[in-house]
mmCIF file of C-alpha atoms in Angstrom:
data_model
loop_
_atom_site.group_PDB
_atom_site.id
_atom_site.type_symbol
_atom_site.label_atom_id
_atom_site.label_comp_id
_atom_site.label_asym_id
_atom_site.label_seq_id
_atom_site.Cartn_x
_atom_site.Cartn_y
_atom_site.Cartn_z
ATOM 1 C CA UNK A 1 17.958 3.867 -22.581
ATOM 2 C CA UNK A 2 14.902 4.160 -23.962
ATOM 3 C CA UNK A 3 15.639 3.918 -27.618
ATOM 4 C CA UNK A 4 16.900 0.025 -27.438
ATOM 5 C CA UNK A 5 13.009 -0.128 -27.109
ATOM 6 C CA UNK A 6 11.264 1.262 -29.479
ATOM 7 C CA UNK A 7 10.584 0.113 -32.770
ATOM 8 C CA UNK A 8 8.674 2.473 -35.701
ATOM 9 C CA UNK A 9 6.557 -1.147 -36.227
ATOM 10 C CA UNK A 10 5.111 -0.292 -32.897
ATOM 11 C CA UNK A 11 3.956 3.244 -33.238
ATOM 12 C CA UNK A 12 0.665 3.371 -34.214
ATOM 13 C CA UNK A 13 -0.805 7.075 -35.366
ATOM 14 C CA UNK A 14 -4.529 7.173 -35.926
ATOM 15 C CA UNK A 15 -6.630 10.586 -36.258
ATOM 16 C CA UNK A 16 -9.862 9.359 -33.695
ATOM 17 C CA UNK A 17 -10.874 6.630 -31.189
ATOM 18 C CA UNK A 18 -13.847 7.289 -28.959
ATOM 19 C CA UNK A 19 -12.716 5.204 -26.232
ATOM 20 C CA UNK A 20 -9.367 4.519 -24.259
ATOM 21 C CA UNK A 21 -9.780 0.151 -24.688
ATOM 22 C CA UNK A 22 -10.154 0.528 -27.977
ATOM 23 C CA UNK A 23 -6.936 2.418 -28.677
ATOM 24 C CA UNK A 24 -5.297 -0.069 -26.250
ATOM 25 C CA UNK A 25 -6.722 -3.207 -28.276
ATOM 26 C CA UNK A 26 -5.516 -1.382 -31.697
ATOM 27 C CA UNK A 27 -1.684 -0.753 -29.602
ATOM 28 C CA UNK A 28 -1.775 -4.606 -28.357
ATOM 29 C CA UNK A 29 -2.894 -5.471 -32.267
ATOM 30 C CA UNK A 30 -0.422 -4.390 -34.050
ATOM 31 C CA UNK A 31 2.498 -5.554 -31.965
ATOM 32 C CA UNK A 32 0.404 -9.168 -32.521
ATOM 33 C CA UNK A 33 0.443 -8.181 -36.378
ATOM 34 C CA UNK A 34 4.327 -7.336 -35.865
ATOM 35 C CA UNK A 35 4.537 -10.561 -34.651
ATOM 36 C CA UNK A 36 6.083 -9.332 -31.056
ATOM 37 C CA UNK A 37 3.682 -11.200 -28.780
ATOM 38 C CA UNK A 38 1.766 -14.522 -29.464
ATOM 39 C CA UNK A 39 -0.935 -13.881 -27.445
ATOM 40 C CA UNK A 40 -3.510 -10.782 -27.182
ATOM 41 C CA UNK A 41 -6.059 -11.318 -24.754
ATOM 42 C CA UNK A 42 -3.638 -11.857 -21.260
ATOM 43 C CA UNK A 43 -2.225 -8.684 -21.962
ATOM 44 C CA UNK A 44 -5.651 -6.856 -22.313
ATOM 45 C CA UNK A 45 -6.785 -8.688 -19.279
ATOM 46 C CA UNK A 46 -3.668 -7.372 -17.394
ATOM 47 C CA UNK A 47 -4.404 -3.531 -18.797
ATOM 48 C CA UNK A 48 -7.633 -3.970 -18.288
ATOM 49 C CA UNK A 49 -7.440 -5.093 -14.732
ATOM 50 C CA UNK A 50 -4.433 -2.348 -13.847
ATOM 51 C CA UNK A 51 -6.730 0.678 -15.734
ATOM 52 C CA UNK A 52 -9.768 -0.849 -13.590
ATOM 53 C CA UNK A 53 -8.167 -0.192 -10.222
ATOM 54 C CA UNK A 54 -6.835 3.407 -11.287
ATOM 55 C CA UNK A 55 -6.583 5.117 -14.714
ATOM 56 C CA UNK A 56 -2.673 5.508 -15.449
ATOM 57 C CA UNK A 57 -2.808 8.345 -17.520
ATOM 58 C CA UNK A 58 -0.743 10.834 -16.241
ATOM 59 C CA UNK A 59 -0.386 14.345 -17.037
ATOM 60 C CA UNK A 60 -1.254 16.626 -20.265
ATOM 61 C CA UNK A 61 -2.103 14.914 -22.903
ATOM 62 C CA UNK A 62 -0.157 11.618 -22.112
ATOM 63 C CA UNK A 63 -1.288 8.335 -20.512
ATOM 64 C CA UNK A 64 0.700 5.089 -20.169
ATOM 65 C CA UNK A 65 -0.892 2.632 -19.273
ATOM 66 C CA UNK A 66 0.632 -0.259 -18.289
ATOM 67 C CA UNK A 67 1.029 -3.960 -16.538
ATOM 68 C CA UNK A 68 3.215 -7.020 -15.718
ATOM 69 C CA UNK A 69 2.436 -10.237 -17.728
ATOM 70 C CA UNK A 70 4.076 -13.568 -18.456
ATOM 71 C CA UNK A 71 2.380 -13.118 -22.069
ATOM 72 C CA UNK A 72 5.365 -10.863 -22.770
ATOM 73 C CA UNK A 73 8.692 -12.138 -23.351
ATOM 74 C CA UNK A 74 10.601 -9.144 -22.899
ATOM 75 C CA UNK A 75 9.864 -5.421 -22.189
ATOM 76 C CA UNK A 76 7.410 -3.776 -24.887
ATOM 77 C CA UNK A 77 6.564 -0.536 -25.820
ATOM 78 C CA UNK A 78 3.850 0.484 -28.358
ATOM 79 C CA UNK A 79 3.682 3.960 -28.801
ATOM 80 C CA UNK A 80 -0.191 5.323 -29.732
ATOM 81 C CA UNK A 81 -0.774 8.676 -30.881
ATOM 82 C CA UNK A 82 -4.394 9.947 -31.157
ATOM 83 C CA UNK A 83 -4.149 13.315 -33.398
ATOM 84 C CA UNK A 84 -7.850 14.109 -31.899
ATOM 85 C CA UNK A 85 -7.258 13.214 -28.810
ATOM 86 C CA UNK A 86 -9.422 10.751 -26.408
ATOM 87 C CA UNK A 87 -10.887 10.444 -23.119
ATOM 88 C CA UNK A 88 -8.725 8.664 -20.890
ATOM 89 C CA UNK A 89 -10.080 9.460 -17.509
ATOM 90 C CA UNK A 90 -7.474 11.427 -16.785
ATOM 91 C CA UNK A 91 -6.959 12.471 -12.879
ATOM 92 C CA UNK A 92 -6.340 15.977 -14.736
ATOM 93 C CA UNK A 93 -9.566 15.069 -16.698
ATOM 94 C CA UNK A 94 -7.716 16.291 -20.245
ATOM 95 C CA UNK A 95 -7.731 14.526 -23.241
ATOM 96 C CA UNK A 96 -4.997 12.159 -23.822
ATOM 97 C CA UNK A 97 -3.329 12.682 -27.407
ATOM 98 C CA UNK A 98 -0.416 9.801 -26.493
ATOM 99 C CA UNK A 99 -0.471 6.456 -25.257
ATOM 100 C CA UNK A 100 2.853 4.688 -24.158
ATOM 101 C CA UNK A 101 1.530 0.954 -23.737
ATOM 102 C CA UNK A 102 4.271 -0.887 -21.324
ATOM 103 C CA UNK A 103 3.964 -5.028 -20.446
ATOM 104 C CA UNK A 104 6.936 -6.244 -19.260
ATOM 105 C CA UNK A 105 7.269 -9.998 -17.388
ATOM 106 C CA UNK A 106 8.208 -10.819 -13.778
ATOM 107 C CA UNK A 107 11.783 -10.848 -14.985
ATOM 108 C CA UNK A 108 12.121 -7.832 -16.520
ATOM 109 C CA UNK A 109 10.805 -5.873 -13.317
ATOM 110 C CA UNK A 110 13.941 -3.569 -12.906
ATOM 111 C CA UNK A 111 14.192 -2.984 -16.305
ATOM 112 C CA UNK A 112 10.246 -2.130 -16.823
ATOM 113 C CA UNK A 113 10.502 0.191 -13.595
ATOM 114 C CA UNK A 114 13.348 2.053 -15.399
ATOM 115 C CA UNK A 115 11.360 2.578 -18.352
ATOM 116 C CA UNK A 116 8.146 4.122 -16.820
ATOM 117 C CA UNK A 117 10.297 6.374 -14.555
ATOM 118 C CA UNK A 118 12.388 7.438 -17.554
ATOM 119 C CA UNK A 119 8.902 8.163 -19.747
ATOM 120 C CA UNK A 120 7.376 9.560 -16.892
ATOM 121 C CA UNK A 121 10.167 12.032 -16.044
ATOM 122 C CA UNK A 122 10.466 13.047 -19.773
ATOM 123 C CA UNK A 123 6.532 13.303 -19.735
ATOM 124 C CA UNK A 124 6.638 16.377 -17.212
ATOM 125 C CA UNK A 125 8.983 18.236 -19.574
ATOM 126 C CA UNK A 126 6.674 20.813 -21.183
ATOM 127 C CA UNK A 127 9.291 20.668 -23.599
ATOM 128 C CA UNK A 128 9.193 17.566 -24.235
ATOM 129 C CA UNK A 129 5.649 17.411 -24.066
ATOM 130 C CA UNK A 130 5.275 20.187 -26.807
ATOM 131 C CA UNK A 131 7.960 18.473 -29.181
ATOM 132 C CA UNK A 132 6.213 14.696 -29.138
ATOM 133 C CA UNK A 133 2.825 16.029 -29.555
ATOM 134 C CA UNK A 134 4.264 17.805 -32.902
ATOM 135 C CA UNK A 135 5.040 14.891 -34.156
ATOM 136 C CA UNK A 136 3.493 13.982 -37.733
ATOM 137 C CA UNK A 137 5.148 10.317 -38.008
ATOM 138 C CA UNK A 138 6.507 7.302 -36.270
ATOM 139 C CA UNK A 139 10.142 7.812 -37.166
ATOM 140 C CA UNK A 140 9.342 11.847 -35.900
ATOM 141 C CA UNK A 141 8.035 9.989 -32.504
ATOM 142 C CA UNK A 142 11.106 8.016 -32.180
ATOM 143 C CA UNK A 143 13.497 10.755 -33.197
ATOM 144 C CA UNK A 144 11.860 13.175 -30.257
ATOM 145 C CA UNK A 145 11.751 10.684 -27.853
ATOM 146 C CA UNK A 146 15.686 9.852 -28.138
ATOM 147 C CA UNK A 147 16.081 13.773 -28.423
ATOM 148 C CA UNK A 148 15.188 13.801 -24.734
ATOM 149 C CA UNK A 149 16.195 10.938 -23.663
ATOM 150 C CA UNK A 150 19.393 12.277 -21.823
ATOM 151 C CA UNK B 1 -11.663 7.631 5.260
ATOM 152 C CA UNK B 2 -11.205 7.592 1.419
ATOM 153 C CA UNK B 3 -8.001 9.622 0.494
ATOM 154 C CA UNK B 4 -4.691 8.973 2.172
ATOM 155 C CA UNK B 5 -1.426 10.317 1.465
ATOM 156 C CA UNK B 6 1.843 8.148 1.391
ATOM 157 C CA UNK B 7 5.163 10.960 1.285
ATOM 158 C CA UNK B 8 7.666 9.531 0.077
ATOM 159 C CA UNK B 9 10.931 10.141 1.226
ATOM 160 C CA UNK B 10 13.637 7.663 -0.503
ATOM 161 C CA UNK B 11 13.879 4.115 -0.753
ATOM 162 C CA UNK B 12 14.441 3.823 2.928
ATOM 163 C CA UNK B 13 11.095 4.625 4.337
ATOM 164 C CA UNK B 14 9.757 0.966 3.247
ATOM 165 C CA UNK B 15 7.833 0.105 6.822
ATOM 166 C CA UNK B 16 5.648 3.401 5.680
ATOM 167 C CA UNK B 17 5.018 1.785 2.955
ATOM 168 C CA UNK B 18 4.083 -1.100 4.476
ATOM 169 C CA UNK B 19 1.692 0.770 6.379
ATOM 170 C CA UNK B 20 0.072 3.470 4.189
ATOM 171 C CA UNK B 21 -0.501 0.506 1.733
ATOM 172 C CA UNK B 22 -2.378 -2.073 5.118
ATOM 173 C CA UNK B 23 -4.340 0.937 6.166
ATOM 174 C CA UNK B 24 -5.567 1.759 2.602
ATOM 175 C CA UNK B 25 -6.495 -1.684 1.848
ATOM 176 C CA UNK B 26 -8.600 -1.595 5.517
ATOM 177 C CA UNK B 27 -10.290 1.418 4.568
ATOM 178 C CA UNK B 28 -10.512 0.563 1.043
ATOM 179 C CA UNK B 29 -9.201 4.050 0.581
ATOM 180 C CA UNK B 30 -6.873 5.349 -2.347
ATOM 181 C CA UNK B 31 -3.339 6.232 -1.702
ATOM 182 C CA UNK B 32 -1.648 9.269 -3.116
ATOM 183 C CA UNK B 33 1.685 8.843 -3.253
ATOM 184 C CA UNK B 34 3.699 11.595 -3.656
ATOM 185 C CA UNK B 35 7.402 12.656 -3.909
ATOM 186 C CA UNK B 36 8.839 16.056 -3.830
ATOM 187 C CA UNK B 37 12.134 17.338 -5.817
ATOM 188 C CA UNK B 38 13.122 19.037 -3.222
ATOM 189 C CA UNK B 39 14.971 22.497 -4.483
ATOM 190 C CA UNK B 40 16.667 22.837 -1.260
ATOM 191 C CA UNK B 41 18.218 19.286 -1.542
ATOM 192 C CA UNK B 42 18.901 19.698 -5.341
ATOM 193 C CA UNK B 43 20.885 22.570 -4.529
ATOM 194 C CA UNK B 44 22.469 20.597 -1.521
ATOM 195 C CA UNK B 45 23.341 17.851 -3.573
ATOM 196 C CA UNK B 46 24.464 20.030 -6.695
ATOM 197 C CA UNK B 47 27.256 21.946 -4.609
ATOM 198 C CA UNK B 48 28.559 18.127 -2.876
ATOM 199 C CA UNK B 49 29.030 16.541 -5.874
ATOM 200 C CA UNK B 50 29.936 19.502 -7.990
ATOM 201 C CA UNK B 51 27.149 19.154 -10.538
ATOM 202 C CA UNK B 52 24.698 21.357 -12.305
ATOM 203 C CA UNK B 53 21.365 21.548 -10.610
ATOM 204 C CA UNK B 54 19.277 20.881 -13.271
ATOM 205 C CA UNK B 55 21.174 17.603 -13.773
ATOM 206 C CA UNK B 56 20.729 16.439 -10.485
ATOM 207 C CA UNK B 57 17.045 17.591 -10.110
ATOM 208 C CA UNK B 58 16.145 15.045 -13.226
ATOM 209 C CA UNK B 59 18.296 12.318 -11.232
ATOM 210 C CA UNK B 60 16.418 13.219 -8.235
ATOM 211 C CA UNK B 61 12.887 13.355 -10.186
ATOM 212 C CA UNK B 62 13.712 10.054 -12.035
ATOM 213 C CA UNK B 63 14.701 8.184 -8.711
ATOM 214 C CA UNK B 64 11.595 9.524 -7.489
ATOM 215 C CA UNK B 65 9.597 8.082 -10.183
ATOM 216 C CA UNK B 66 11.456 4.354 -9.535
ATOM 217 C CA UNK B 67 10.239 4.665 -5.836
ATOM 218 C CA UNK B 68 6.578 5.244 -6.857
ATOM 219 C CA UNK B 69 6.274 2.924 -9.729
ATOM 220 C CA UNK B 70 8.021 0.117 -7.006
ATOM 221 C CA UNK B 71 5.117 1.422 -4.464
ATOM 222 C CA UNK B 72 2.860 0.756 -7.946
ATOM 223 C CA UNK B 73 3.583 -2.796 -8.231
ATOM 224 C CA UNK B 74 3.401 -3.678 -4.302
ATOM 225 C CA UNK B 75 0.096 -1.732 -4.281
ATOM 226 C CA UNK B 76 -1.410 -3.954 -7.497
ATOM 227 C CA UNK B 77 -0.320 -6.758 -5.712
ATOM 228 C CA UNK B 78 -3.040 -5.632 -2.975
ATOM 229 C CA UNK B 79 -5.778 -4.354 -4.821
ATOM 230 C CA UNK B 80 -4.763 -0.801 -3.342
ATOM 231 C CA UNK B 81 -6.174 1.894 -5.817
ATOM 232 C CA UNK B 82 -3.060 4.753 -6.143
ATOM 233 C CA UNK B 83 -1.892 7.567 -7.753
ATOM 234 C CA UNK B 84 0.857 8.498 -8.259
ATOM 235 C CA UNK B 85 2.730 12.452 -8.138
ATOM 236 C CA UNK B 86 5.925 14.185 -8.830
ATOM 237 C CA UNK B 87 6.067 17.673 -7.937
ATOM 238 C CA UNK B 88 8.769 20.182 -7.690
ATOM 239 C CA UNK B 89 9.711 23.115 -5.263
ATOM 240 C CA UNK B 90 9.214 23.409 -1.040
ATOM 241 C CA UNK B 91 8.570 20.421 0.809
ATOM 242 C CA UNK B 92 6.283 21.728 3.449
ATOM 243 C CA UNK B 93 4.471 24.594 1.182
ATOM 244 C CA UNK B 94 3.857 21.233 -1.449
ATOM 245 C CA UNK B 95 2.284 18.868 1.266
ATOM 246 C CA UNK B 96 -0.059 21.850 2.751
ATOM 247 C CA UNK B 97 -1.086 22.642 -0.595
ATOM 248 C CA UNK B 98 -1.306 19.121 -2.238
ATOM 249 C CA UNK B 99 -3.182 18.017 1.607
ATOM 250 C CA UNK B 100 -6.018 20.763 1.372
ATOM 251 C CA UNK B 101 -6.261 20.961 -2.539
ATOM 252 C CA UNK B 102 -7.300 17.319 -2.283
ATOM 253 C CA UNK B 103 -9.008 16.550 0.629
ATOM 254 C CA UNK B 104 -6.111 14.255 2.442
ATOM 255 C CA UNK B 105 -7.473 12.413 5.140
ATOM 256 C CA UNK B 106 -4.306 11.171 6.478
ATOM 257 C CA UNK B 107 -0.882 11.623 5.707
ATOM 258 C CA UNK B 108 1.764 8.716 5.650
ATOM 259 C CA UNK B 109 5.806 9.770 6.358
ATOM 260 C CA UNK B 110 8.336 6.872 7.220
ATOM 261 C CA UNK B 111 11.304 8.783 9.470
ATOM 262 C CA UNK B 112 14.514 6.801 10.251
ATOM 263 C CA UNK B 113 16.550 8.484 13.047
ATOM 264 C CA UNK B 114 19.221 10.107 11.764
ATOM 265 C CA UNK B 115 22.371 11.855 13.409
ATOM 266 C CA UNK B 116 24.708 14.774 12.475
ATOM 267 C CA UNK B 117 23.274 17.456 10.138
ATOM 268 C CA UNK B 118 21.007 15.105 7.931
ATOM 269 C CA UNK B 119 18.934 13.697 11.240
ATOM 270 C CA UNK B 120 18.227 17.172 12.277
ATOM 271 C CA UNK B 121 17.194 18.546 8.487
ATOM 272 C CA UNK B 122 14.419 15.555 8.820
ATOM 273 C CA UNK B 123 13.670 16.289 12.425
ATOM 274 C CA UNK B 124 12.921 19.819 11.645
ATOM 275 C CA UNK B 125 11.074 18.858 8.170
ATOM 276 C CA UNK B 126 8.423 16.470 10.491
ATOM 277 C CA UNK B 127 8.507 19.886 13.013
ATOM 278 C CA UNK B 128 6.823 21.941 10.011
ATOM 279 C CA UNK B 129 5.094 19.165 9.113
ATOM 280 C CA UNK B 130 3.336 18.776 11.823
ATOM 281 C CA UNK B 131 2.783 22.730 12.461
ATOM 282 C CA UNK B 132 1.508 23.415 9.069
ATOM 283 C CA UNK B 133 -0.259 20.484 7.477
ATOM 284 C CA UNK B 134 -3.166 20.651 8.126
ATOM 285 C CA UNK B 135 -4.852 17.023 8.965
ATOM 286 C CA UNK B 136 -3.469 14.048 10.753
ATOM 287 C CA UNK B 137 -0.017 12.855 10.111
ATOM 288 C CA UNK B 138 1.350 8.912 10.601
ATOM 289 C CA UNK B 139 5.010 9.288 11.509
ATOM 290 C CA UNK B 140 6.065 5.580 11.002
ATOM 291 C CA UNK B 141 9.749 5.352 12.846
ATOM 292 C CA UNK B 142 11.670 2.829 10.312
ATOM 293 C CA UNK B 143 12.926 -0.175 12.146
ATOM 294 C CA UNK B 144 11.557 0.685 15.241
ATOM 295 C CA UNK B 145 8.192 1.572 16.919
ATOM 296 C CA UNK B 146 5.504 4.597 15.733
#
């Protein structure tokens, strides 16, 4: 289910970022680069907002952070993975070492709902956890992630 | 009040969510908002539909997720702050723990009347609920009164 979304263009792998916006401006970048959206700043605005209220990330090491925009035409994923890891204020208070990034429009609530319970149910696999964090390369991200997408 | 706790149920609890999500935005509080994978109802389920348990645990889990990502979006919509928490194993041993390790002010549980064998399993759940949670508990009867 997951796999119809994600695209090695949108996997971003980066050794350091010192703070959680910036590594969500470099994710919202390059799928502006990829020429996915139009638009960058709604979406930041939207994250922004969303990571304001509460911090998304969710358990060991992964955060996804995400929102509902009509600055998205369909449901994206960019996938960020920080080999040093970063602050994401956490509730666990870890450091994050992987970012799913999810905007998906009004339309394409279902399908967006699906997609962070999927990620989010995979994400509590130690398993699974262990495997994506070994991951040296986009197509090794995409290959673990439809590994355990069952 | 800061911290109240939303337990979610299933899909058919919505009037607690209704509530949990007006009395956190009155209080300006954050809602927790938890579901349990419950291992007594994974195994229940397994043996009706004759399927493995670990199977239908990651069914259960991922339906659990939809439910709190749905709560999510409804509590954006308010400016409710939330988090959100799967967690496997006991029902009542998950809520006492989960209550006292954070500090839960108030705990949310939507209850629709049930009959047969089902109605009693909740009616007895909200028994030990109430006898071993330890702070105050908002039954919220769905489609009918508190």
């Amino acid at each position: 289910m997951i796999e119809e979304f994600l695209d090695e263009d949108l996997i971003i792998v980066v050794d350091k970022v010192e703070e959680k916006f910036t590594m969500i401006e470099k994710m919202v970048d390059q799928a502006l680069r990829k020429g996915v959206i139009m638009t960058r700043e709604p979406i930041l605005h939207k994250i922004r907002e969303r990571e304001e209220l509460e911090s998304t990330g969710v358990v060991e090491g992964i955060a996804i952070p995400h929102a509902r925009t009509e600055a998205v035409k369909d449901l994206l994923v960019v996938i960020g993975v920080v080999k040093e890891g970063l602050d994401f204020k956490s509730l666990d208070g870890k450091p994050v070492h992987i970012v799913f990034l999810i905007v998906a429009p009004e339309e394409a609530k279902n399908k967006y709902i699906q997609v962070l319970a999927r990620i989010s149910r995979m994400c509590r696999q130690e398993d699974f956890r262990k495997t994506l964090l070994g991951a040296a390369s986009p197509s090794e991200v995409i290959s673990v992630l439809e590994k355990f997408d069952t | 009040m800061e911290k109240i706790l939303l337990y979610i149920i299933s899909g058919e609890t919505r009037a607690s969510w209704d509530r949990a999500l007006e009395i956190s935005k009155g209080l300006s509080a954050t809602l927790y908002a938890l579901f349990i994978v419950d291992k007594d109802l994974v195994k229940t389920v397994a043996s009706m539909k004759g399927l493995d348990e670990i199977d239908t645990a990651v069914q259960i889990e991922e339906e659990g997720w939809k439910y709190l990502y749905y709560l999510e979006d409804m509590a954006v919509n308010e400016g409710v702050k939330t988090a959100l928490f799967v967690e496997e194993g006991d029902t009542i041993d998950i809520l006492r723990r989960f209550v006292k390790e954070r500090n839960i002010e108030l705990l949310i549980v939507g209850h629709r009347s049930g009959q047969g064998v089902e109605g009693r399993k909740v009616e007895r759940m909200i028994q030990q609920m109430i006898e071993y949670v330890q702070c105050p508990i908002l039954i919220e009867k769905e489609g009918g009164k508190r």
